[in-house]
Short mmCIF file of C-alpha atoms and ligand atoms in Angstrom, two decimals:
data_model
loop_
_atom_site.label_atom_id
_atom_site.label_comp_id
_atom_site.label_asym_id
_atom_site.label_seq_id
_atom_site.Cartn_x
_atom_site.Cartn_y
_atom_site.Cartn_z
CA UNK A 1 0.00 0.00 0.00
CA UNK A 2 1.25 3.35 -0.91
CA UNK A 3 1.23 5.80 2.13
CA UNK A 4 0.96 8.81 -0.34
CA UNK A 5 -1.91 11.17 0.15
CA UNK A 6 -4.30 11.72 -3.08
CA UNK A 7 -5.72 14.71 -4.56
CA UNK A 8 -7.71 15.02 -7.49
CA UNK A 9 -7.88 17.93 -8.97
CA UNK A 10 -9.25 19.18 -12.54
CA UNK A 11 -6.37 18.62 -15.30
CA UNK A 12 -7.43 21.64 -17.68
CA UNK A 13 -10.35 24.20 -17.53
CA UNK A 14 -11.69 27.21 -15.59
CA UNK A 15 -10.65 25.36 -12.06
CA UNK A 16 -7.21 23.78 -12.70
CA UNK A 17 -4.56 26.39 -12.49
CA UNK A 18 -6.50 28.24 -9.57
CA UNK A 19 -6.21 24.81 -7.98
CA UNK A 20 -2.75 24.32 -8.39
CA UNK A 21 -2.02 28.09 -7.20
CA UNK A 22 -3.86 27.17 -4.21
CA UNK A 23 -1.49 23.91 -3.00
CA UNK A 24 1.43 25.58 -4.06
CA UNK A 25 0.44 28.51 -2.01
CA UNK A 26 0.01 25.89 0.90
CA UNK A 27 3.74 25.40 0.29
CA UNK A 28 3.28 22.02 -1.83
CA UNK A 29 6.16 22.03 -4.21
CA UNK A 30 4.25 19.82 -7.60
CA UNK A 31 6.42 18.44 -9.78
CA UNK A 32 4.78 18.73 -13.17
CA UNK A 33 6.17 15.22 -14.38
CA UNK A 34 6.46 13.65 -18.01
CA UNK A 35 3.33 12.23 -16.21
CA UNK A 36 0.18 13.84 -17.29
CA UNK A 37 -2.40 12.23 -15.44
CA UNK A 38 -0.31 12.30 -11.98
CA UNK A 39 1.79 15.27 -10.43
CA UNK A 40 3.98 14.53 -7.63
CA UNK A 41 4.66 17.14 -4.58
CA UNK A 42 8.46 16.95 -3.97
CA UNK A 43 7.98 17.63 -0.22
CA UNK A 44 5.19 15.88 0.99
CA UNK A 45 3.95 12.24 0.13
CA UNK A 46 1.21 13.83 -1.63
CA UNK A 47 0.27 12.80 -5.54
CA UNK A 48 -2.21 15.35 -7.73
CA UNK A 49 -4.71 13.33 -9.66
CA UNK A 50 -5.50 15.28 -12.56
CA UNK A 51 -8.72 14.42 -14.37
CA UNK A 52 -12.00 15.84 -16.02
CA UNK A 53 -13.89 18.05 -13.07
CA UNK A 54 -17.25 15.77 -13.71
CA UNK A 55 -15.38 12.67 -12.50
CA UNK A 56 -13.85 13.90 -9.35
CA UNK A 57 -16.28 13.51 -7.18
CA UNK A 58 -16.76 9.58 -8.22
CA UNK A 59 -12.76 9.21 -7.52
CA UNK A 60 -13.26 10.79 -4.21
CA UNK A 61 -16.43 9.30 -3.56
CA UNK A 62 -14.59 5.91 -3.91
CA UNK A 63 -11.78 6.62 -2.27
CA UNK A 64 -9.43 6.29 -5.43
CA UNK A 65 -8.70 10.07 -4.23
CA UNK A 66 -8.80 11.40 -0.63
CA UNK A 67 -9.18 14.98 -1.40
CA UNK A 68 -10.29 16.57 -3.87
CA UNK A 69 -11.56 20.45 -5.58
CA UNK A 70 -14.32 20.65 -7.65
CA UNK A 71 -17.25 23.14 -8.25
CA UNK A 72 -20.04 22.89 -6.16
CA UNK A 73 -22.17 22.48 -9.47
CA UNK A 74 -20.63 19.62 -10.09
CA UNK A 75 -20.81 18.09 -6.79
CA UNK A 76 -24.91 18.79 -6.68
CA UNK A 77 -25.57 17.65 -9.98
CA UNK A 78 -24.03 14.02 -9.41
CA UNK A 79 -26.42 11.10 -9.52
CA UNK A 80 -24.19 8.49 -9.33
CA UNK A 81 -26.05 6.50 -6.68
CA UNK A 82 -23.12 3.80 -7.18
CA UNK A 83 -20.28 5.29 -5.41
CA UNK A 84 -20.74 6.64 -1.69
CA UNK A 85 -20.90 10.65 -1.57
CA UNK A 86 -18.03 12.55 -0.89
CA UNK A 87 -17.84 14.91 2.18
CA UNK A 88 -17.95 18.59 1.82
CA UNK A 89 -15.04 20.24 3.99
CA UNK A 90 -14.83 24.04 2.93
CA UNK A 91 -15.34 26.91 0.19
CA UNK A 92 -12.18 28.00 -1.19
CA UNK A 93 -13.29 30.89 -2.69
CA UNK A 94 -12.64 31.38 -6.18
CA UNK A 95 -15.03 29.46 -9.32
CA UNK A 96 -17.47 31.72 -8.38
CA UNK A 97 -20.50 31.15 -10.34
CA UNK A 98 -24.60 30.64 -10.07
CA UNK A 99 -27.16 28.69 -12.06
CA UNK A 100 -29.42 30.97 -12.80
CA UNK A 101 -32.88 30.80 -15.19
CA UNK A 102 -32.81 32.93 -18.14
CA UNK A 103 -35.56 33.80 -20.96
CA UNK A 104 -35.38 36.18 -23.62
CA UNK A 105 -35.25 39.75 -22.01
CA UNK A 106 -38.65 41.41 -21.35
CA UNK A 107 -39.71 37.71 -20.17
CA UNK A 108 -42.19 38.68 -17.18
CA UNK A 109 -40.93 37.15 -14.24
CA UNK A 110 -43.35 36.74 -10.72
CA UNK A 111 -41.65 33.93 -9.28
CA UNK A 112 -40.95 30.29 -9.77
CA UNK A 113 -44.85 29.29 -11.00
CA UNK A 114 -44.02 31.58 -13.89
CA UNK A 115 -41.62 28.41 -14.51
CA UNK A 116 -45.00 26.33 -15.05
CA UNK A 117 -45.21 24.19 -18.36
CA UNK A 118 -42.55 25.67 -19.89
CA UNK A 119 -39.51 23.99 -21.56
CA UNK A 120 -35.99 24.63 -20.01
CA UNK A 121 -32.59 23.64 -21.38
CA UNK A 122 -29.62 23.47 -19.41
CA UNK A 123 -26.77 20.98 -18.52
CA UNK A 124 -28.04 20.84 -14.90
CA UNK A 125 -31.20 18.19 -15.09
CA UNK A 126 -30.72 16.71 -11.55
CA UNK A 127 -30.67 19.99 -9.94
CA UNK A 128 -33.01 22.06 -11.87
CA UNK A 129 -35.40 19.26 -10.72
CA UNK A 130 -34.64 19.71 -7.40
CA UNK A 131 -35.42 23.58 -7.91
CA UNK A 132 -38.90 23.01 -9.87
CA UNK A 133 -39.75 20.23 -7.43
CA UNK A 134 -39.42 22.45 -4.14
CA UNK A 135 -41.33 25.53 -5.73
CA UNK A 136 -44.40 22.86 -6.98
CA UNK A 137 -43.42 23.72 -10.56
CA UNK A 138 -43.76 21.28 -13.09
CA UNK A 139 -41.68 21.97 -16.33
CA UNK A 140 -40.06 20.14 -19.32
CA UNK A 141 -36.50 19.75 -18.84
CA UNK A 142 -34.24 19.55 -22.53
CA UNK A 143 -30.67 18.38 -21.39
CA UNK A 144 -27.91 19.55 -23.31
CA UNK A 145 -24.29 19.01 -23.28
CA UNK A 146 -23.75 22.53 -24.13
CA UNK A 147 -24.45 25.66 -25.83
CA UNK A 148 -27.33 26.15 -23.35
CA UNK A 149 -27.78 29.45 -24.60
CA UNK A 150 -28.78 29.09 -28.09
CA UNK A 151 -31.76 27.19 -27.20
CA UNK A 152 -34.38 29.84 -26.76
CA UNK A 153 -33.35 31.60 -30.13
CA UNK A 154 -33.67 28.04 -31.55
CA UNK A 155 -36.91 27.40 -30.68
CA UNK A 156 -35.53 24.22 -28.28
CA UNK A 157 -36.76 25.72 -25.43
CA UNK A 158 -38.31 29.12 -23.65
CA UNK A 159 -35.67 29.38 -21.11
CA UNK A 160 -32.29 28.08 -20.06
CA UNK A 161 -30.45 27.12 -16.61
CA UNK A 162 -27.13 27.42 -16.88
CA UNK A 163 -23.57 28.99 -15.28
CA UNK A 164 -23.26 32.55 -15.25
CA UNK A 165 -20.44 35.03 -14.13
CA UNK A 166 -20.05 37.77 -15.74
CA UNK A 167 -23.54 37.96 -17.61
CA UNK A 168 -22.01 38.52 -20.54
CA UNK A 169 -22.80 34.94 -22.49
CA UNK A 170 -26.58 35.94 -21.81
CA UNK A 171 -26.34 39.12 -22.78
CA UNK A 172 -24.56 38.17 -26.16
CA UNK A 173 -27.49 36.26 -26.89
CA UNK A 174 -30.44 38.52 -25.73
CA UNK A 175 -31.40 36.76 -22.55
CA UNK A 176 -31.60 37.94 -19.14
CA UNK A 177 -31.14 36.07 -15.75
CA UNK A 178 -34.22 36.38 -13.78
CA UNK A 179 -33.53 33.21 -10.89
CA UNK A 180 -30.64 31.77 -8.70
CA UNK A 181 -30.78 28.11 -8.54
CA UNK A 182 -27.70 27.79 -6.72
CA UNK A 183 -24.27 29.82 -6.20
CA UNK A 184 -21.34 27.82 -6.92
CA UNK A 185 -17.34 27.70 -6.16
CA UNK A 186 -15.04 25.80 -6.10
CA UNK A 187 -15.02 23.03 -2.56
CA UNK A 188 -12.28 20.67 -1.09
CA UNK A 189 -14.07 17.24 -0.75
CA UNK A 190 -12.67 14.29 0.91
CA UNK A 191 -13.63 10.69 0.86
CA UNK A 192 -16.60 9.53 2.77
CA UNK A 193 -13.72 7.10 4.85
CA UNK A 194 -11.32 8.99 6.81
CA UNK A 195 -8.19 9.54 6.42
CA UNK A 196 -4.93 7.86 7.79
CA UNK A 197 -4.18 10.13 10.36
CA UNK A 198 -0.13 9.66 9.44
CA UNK A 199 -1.27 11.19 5.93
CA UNK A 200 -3.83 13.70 7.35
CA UNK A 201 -0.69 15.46 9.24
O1 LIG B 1 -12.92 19.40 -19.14
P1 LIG B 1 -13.71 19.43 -17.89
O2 LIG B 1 -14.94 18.54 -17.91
O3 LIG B 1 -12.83 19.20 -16.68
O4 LIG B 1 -14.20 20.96 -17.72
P2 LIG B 1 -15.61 21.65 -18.08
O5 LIG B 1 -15.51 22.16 -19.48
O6 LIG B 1 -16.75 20.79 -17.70
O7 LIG B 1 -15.64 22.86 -17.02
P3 LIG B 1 -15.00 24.31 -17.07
O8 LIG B 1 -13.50 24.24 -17.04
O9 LIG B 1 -15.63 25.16 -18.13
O10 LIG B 1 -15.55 24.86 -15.67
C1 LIG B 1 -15.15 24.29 -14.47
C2 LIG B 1 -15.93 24.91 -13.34
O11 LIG B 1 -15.71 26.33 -13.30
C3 LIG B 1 -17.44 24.81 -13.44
O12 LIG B 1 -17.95 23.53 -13.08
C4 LIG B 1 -17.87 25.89 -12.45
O13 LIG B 1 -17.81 25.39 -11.13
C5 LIG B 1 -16.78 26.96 -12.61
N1 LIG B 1 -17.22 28.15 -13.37
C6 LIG B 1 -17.10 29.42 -12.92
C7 LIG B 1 -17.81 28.20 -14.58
C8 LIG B 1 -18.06 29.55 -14.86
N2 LIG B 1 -17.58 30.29 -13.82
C9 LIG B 1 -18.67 29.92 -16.13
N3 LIG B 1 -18.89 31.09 -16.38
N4 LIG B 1 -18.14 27.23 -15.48
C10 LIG B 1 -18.70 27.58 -16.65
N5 LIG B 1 -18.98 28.87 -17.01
C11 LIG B 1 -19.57 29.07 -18.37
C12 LIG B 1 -21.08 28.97 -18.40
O14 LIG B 1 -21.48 27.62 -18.55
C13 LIG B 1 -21.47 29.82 -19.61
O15 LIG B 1 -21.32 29.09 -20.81
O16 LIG B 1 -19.28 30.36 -18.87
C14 LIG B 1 -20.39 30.88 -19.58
C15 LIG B 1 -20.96 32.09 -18.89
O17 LIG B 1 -19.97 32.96 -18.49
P4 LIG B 1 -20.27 34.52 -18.41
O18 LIG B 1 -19.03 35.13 -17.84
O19 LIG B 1 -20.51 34.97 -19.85
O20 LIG B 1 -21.46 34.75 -17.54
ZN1 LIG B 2 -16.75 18.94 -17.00
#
């Protein structure tokens, strides 16, 4: 068994260099190896895992990885229902995003049961659900893999749930946020077992 400390972390995208900024500035010294998928930290027996942000939370959740960052977006939409769920053990402030409902702008707005019968694209099925299901709402959710935004002016759907941080994606394409489903950043997650307390030093 190797006594080395896991951490998964996302290998390219919006998260993965404000991840690795963050360990270094913990004083972890990563060695960014001929190895893609695995960085080692010369001064601690600690390995980065470096992988798509949609499967970290199955590696931690399994224990393949003890730690790991990933948006909180990402850790609510999850449906694995194989692997155990990971715990949640602090913000870490940056990733800041919300899902938020959006409809062409003028769209007249009086609170979720103006959500009623419509159809809404987004990327986020299991936790739009949630949403619609707490509010009483019924609605028809179109799942996408992206380009959520394109969908009203197609015709695909009347509004959209999707990431927004700037506004300027909606704005580009004549939409207008008008709901918070949830505000996102990133989160350190650990496995569901605990850790050796040798490696958790
Ligand atoms: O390859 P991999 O699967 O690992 O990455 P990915 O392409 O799935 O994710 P990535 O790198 O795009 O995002 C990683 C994480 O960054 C997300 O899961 C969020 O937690 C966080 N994050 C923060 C965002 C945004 N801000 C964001 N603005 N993720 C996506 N967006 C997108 C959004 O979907 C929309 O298309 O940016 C667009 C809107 O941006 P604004 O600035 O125009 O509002
Ligand atoms: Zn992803």
């Amino acid at each position: 068994m190797s006594a080395r400390l896991r951490i998964a972390i996302q290998k390219s995208g919006r998260l993965a260099d404000k991840s690795l900024e963050l360990l270094e500035a913990a004083g972890l010294r990563v060695l960014k190896g001929a190895n893609e998928l695995l960085y080692r930290i010369e001064n601690a027996p600690i390995d980065l895992l470096r992988v798509r942000d949609d499967d970290i939370p199955t590696f931690v959740g399994d224990g393949v990885a003890d730690l790991g960052i990933v948006g909180l977006n990402v850790l609510e939409e999850r449906e694995d229902g194989r692997s155990a769920e990971p715990v949640q053990v602090m913000n870490l402030g940056f990733g800041k995003c919300d899902l938020k409902i959006a409809a062409a702008i003028g769209f007249d707005y009086k609170g979720p049961r103006s959500l009623q019968g419509l159809r809404i694209a987004t990327t986020y099925p299991h936790v739009l659900n949630r949403f619609l299901a707490e509010n009483g709402v019924t609605a028809d959710i179109i799942t996408m893999r992206g380009a959520v935004e394109v969908a009203p002016r197609l015709k695909l759907a009347n509004a959209i749930c999707d990431l927004v941080s700037t506004g300027a994606t909606l704005e580009a394409n004549g939409l207008a946020p008008f709901e918070t489903v949830l505000r996102s950043e990133a989160v350190l997650i650990r496995a569901p077992k605990q850790i050796e307390p040798e490696l958790a030093k």
